[in-house]
C-alpha positions as a printed Julia matrix, in Angstrom:
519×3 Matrix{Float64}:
 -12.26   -52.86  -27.19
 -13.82   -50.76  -24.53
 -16.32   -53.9   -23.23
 -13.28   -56.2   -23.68
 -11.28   -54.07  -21.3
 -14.63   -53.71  -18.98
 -15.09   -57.52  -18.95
 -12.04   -58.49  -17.81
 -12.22   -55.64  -14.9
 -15.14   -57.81  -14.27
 -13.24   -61.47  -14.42
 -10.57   -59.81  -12.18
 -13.08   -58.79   -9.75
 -14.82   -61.54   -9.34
 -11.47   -64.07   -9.38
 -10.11   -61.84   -6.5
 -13.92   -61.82   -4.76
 -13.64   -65.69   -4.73
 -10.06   -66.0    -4.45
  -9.65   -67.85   -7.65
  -6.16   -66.81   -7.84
  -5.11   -69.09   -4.71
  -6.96   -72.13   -6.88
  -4.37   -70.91   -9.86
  -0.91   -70.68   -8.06
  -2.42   -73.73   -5.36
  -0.41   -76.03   -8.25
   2.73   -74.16   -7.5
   5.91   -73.84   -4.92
   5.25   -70.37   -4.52
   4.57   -69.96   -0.74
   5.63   -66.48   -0.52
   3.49   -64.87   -3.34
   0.42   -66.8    -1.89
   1.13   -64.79    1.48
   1.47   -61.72   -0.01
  -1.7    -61.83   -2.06
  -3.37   -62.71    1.36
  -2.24   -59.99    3.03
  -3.24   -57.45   -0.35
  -6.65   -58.83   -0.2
  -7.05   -59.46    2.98
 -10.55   -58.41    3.28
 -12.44   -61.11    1.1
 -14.02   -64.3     2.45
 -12.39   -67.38    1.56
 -13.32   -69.58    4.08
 -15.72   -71.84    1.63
 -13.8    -75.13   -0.43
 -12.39   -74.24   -3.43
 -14.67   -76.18   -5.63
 -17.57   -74.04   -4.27
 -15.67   -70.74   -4.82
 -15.14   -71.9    -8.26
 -18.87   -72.51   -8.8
 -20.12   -69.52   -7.5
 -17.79   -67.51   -9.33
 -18.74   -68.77  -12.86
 -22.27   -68.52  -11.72
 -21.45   -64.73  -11.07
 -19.49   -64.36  -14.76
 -22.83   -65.61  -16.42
 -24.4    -68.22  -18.4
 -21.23   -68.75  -21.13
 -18.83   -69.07  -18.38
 -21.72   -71.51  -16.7
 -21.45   -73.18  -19.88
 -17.68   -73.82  -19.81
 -17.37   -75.02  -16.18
 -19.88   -77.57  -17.31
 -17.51   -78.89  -19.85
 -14.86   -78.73  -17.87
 -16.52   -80.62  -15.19
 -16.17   -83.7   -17.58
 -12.47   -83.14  -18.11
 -10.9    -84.19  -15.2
  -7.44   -85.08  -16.47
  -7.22   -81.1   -16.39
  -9.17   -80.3   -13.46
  -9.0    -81.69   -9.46
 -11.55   -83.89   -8.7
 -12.89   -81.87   -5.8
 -13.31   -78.89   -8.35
 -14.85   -81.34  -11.12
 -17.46   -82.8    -8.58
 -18.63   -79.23   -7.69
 -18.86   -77.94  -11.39
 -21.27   -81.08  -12.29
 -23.22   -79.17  -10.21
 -23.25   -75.86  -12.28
 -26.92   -75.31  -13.75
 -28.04   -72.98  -17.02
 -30.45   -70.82  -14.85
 -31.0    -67.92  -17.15
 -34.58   -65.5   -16.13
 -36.74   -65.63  -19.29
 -36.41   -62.64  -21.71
 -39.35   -60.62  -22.03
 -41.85   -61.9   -24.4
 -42.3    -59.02  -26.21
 -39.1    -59.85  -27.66
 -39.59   -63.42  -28.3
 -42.75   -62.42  -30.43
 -40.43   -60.02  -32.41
 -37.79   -62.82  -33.32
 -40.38   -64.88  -34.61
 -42.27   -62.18  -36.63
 -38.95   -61.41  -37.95
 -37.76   -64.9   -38.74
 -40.78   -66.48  -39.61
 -42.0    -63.08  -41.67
 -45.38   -63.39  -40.08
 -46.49   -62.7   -36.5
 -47.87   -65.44  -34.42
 -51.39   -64.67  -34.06
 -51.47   -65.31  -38.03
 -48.72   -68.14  -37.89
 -50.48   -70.35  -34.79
 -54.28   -71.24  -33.88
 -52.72   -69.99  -30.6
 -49.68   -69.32  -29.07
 -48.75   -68.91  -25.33
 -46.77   -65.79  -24.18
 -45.58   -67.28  -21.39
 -42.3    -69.37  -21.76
 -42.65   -72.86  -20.46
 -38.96   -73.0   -20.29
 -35.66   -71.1   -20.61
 -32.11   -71.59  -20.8
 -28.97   -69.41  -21.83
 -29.5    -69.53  -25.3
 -33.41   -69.64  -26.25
 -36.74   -70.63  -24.64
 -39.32   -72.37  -25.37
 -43.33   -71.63  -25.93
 -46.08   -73.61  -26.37
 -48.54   -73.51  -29.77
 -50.62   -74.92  -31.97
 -50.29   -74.97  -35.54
 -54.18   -74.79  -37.35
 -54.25   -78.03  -38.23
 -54.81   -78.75  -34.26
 -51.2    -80.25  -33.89
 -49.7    -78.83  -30.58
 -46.03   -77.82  -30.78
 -43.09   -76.15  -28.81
 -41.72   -73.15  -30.69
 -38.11   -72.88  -29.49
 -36.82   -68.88  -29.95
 -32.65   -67.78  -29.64
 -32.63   -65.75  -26.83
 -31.41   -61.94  -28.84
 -27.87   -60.62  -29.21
 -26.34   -64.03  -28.25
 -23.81   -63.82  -30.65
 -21.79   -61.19  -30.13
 -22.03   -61.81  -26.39
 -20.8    -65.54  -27.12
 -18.2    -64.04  -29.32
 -16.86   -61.9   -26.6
 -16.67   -64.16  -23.76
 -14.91   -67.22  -26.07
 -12.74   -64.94  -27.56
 -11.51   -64.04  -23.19
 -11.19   -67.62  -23.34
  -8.59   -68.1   -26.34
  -6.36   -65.6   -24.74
  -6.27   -67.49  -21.62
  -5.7    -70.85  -23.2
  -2.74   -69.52  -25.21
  -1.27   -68.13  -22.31
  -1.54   -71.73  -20.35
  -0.52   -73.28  -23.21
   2.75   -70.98  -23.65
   3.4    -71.14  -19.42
   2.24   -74.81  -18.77
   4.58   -77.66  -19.73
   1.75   -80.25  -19.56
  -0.22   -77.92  -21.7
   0.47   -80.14  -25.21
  -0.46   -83.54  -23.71
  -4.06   -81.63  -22.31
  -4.52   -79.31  -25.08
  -6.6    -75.99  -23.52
  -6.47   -74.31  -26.63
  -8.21   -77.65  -28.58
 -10.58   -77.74  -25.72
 -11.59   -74.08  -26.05
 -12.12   -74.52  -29.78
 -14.34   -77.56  -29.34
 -16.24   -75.66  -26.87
 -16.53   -72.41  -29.11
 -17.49   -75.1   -32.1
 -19.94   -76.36  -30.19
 -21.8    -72.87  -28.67
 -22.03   -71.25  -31.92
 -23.62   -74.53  -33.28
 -26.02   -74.05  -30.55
 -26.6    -70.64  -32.14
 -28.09   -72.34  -35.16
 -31.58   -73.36  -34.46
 -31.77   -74.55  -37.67
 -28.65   -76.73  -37.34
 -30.39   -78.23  -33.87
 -33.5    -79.2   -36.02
 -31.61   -80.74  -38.49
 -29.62   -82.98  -35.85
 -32.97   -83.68  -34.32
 -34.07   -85.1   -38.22
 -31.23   -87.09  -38.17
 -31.61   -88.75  -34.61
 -35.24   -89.32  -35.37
 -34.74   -91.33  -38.92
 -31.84   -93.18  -36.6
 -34.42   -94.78  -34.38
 -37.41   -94.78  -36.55
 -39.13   -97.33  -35.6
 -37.66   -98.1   -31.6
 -39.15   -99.03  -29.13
 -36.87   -97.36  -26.86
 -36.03   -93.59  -28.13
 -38.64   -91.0   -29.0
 -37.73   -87.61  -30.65
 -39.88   -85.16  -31.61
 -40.65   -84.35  -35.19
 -39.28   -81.08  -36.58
 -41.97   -78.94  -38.36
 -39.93   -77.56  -41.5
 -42.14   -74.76  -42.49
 -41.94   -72.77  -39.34
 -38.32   -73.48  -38.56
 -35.21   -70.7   -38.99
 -32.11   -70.38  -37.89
 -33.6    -68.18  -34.87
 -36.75   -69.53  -34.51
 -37.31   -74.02  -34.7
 -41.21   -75.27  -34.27
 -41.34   -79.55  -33.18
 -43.77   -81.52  -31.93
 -44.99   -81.12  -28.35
 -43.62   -84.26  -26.66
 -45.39   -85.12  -23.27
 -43.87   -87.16  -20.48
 -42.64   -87.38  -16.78
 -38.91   -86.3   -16.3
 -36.58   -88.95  -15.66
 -35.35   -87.51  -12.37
 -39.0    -87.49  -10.84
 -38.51   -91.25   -9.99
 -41.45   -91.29   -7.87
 -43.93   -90.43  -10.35
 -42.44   -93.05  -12.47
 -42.63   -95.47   -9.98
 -46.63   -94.04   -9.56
 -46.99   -94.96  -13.14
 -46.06   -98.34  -13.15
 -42.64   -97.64  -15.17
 -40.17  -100.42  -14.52
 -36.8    -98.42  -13.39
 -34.76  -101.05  -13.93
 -35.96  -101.49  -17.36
 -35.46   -98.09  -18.33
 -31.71   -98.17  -17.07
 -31.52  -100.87  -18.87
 -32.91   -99.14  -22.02
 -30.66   -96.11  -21.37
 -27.19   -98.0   -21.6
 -28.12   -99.83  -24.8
 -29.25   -95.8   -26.63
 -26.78   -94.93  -25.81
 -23.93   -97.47  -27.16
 -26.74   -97.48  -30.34
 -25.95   -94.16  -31.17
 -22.16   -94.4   -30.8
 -21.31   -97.38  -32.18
 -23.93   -98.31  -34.59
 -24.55   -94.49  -36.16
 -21.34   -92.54  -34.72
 -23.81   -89.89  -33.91
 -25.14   -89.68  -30.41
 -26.85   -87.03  -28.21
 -24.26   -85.34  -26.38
 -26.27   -83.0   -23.75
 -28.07   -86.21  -21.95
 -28.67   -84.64  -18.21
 -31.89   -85.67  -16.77
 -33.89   -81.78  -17.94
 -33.34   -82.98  -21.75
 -34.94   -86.22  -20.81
 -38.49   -87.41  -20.28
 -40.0    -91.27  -20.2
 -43.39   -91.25  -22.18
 -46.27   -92.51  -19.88
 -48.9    -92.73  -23.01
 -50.45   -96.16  -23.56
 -49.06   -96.24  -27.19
 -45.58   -95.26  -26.02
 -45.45   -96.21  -22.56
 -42.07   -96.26  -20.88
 -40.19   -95.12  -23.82
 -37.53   -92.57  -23.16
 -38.44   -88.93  -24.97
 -34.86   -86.85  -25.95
 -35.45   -82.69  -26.18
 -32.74   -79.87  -26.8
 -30.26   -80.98  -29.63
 -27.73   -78.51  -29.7
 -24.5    -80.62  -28.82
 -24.35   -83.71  -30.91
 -21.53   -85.84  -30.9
 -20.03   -87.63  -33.46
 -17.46   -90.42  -34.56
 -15.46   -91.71  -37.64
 -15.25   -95.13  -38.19
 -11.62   -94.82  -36.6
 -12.78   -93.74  -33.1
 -15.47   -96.53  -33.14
 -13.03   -99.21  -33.75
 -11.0    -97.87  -31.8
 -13.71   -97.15  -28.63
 -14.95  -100.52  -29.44
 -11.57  -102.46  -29.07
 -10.96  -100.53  -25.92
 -14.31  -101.3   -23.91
 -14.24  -105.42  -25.14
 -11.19  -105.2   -24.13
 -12.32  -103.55  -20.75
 -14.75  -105.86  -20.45
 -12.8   -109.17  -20.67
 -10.11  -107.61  -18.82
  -7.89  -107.83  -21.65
  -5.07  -105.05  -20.07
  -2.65  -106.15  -22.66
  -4.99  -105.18  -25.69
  -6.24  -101.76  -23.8
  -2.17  -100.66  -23.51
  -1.81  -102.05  -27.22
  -4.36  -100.23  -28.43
  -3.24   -96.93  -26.96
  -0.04   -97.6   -28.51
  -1.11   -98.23  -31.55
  -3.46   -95.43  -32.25
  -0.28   -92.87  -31.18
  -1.99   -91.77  -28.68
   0.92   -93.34  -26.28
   4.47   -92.56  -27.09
   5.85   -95.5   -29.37
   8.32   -96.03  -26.94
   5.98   -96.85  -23.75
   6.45  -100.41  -22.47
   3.34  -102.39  -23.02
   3.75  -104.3   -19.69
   4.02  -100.8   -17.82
   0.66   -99.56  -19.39
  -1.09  -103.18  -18.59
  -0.14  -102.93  -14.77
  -1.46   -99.39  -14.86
  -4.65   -99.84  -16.51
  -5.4   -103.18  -14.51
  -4.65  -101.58  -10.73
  -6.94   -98.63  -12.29
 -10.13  -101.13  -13.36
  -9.84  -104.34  -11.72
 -11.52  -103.21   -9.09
 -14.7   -102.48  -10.09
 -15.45  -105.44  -11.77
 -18.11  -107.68  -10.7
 -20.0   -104.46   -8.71
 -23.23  -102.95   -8.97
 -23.37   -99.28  -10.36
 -24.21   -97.9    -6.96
 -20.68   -98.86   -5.71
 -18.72   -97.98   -8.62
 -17.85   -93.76   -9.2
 -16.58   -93.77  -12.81
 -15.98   -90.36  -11.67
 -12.77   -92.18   -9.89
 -12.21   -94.28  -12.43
 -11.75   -91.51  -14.95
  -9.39   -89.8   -12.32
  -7.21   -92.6   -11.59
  -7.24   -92.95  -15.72
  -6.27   -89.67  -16.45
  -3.05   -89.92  -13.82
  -1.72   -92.9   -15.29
  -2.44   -91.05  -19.05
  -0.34   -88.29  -17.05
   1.99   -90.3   -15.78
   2.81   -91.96  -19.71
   2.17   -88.76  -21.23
  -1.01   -90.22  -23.15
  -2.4    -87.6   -25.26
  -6.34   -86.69  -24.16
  -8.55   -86.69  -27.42
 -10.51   -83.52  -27.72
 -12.96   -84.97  -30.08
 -13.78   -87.37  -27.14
 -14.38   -85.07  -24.59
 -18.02   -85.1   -25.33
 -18.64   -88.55  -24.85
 -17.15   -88.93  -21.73
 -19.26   -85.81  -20.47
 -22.04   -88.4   -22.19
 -20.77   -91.66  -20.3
 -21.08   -89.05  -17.09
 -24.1    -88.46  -17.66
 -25.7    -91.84  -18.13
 -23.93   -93.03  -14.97
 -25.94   -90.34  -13.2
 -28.98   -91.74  -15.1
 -28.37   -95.09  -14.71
 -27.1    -94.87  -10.71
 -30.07   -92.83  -10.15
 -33.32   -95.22  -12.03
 -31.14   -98.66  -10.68
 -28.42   -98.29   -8.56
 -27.61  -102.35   -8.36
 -27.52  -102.11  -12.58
 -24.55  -103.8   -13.96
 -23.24  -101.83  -16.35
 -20.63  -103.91  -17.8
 -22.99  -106.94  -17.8
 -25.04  -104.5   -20.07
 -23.55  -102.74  -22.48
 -21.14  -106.07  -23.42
 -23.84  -107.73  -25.88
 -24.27  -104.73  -27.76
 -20.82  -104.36  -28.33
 -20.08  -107.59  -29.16
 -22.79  -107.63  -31.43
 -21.46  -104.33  -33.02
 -17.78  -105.84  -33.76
 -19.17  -108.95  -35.12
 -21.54  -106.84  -37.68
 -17.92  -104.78  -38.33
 -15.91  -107.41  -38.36
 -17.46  -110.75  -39.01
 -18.86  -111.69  -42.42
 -22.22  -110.14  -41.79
 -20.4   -106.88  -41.62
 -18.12  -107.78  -44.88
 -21.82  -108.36  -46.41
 -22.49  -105.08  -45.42
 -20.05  -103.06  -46.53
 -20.42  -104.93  -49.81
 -23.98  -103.23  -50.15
 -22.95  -100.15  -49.13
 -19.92  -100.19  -52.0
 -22.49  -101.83  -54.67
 -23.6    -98.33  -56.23
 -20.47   -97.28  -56.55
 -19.63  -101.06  -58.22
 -22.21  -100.57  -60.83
 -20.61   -97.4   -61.69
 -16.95   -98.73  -61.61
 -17.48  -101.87  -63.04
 -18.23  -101.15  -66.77
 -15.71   -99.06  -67.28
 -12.99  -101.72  -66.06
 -12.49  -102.86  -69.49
 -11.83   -99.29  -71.2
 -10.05   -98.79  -67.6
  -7.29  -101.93  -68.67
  -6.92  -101.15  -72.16
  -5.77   -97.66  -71.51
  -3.61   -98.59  -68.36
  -1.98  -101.53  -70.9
  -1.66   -99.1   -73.82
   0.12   -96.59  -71.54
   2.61   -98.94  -70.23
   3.16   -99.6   -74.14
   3.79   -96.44  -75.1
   6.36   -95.91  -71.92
   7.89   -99.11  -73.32
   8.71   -97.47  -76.55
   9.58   -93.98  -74.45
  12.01   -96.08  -72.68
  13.43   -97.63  -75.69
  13.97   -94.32  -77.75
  15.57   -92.69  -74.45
  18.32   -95.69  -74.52
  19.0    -95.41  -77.96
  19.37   -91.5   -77.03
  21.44   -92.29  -74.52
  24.01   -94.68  -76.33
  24.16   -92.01  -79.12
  25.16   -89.17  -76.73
  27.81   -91.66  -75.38
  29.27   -92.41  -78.92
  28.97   -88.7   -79.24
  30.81   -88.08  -76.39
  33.56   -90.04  -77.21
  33.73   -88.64  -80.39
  34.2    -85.54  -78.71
  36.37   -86.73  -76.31
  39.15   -87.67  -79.18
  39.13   -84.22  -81.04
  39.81   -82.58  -77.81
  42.31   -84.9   -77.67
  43.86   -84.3   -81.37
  43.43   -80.74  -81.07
  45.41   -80.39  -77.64
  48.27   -82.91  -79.16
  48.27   -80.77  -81.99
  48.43   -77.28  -80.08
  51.22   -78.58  -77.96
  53.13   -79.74  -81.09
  53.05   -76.19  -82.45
  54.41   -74.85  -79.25
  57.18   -76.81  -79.03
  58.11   -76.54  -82.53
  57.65   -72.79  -82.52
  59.74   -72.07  -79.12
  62.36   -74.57  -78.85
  65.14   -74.0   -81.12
  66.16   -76.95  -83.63
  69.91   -77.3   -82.62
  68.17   -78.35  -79.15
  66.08   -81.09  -80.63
């Protein structure tokens, strides 16, 4: 309770150091309280845009809140687009922590230290980020690996700082109107789901398992393999992975790697993963990305850190997939349909409205190459039409639009005249027809057949006791009309002695009362 009440003394200062309270009431008519906070605080510096106070101030507030402007970076139906722009900017520059330490989470994860665990291992971390870092080895065998170590007493400082962040989404969410159709408090438990995921090493290496068996075999996607025996939930051992970084162009270049190739390559991994295995990589900025330069795997992209995966049902494919064929033919009608549809629009939106919208917000960046298109825009001038038809924003697909981001930046930065649309369309035509088309109905069939060869011998059995039943309620229904008609006769029965009787009582009234000369 204490460090709660210290850490917010904190958040206050630094909001009032960076005048983050003119950002909050900027949205509202209330020129005289804006003036008055001036003058309280009128010794602070707030001369710098507001995007950059913003930045600097969750750069102050530490890696978590780092973390969250990232996020919300990729949201911007919530947040400006001059304060979005600068948060894409934010960067997980965390010092290393001694290495003392890391040496003591491994010992005590691994139950062995490293000198008997490695051939050698390197004290020195080769990277580091908020929530681990990484150092080099090599198992005795000879095999060189990365051993990946959580960073100590994340948790509870995770904990703390999310925990801030609930009670300030339920307080937007009780004094902002718009607060349902945005959902802060949704977004704040995706992004708490997500950290304490990251907390779980062991959860990362299994994510990496799965993307690996996803693209066995490519020709486009390497990902290290995980190393089982020296993995924890703390402590994760993979294969050392050597390459250039995608954002050192000119090396590529150097190399002989074809750029336009490997934007090429990027867009199609990246509608693989989320329609063909709903399960993509969902932290895809150019430090978790190397291209392989090795004669066996030459200009192959190389994926690291696997902390944030995304993933979709088969709902939010079909869905997804509808909307970008229909993007891509410039089917409007289908796009406002769709949203319809899926409830995401209220039932009672006009279909031509939505159209117009959509069209006057995507027509014109058709037929352009990626270096003159900002999808950044795009998404903005989205988000106020969703505004303006109160179109409810999907938490669950906040993470791929942080991942479309992401490969735009890729993709503007390896081939800035790449067509995007151009692109990606095969694969997703290709992807509906296997869902849709009789391969796909072939499909499915194999995927049901197990569960036909279980199903299918007891059909029989299944018949005879569904007929036999429907017997038996024959008879039931039978015996309860017969029931019935005999409580009817009984009740009439009944019916006439009541009747008898009460003739009879009134009969002995009147012959007992009246007197006989009166009859």
């Amino acid at each position: 309770m204490i460090w709660k009440f210290v850490r917010l003394l904190k958040i206050f200062r630094v909001a009032i150091k960076y005048g983050l309270d003119e950002i909050a009431i900027s949205g509202f008519s209330v020129p005289r309280t804006a003036k008055f906070i001036d003058r309280l605080f009128f010794w602070r510096d707030i001369s710098a845009p507001r995007g950059v106070r913003l930045r600097r101030a969750l750069e102050e507030l530490g890696p978590i809140f780092v973390k969250f402007g990232q996020v919300l970076s990729t949201r911007r139906d919530l947040v400006p687009a001059d304060l979005a722009d600068e948060l894409a900017l934010l960067q997980d520059r965390v010092p290393p922590f001694p290495s003392d330490l890391a040496v003591a989470q491994i010992t005590r994860s691994l139950g062995a230290h490293p000198d008997l665990l490695f051939a050698s291992f390197e004290r020195e971390p080769v990277a580091s980020a908020s929530i681990a870092q990484v150092h080099f080895a090599t198992l005795k065998d000879g095999t060189e690996v990365a051993v990946k170590v959580l960073r100590p007493g994340m948790k509870q400082f995770i904990d703390e700082d999310v925990a801030l962040m609930h009670d300030a989404a339920d307080l937007l969410s009780r004094l902002w109107a718009d607060a349902r159709r945005l959902k802060p408090k949704e977004v704040v438990a995706e992004f708490d789901k997500y950290l304490h995921d990251e907390l779980d090493l062991m959860r990362e290496a299994a994510n990496a398992a799965q993307l690996r068996r996803n693209f066995a075999g490519s020709s486009l996607l390497m990902v290290p393999e995980m190393y089982w025996d020296y993995c924890s939930s703390s402590v994760i051992t993979m294969e050392r992975m050597n390459g250039i970084p995608v954002s050192q162009t000119e090396r590529l270049v150097a190399e002989g790697v074809d750029l336009a190739k490997l934007s090429r390559d990027g867009v199609e991994i990246f509608f693989t993963q989320v329609f063909r295995d709903g399960f993509f990589h969902a932290d895809m900025h150019p430090g978790n990305i190397l291209v392989s330069v090795e004669p066996a795997t030459f200009g192959r992209y190389i994926a690291l850190d696997f902390g944030i995966v995304g993933t979709l049902n088969d709902y939010d494919k079909d869905y997804l997939s509808q909307n970008f064929l229909a993007f891509f033919r410039r089917d409007y009608k289908r796009v406002a349909e769709a949203h319809i549809e899926s409830g995401w629009a209220p039932k009672d939106t006009r279909v031509d409205e939505l159209e117009s919208a959509v069209r006057a917000c995507c027509e014109p960046i058709f037929d352009r190459p990626l270096k003159d298109i900002s999808f950044g825009q795009v998404l903005l001038r989205l988000f106020q039409t969703s505004r303006r038809f109160n179109v409810e924003v999907q938490p669950q697909l906040v993470l791929l639009q942080k991942t479309l981001l992401n490969i735009e930046g890729l993709g503007r930065q390896l081939d800035p005249d790449l067509d995007l649309w151009k692109t990606a369309k095969p694969h997703l035509e290709r992807w509906m027809a296997e869902q849709i088309g009789w391969r796909g109905f072939v499909e499915r069939l194999k995927e049901e057949a197990p569960r036909f060869a279980h199903i299918v011998p007891q059909i029989p059995r299944l018949l005879h006791q569904t007929l036999h039943n429907q017997a038996e309620r024959k008879d039931d229904s039978i015996l309860l009309q017969m029931l019935i008609l005999e409580q009817r006769r009984t009740n009439r029965r009944m019916t006439a002695l009541v009747l008898v009787i009460s003739l009879l009582g009134i009969g002995y009234l009147v012959a007992e009362y009246v007197p006989l000369d009166r009859m």
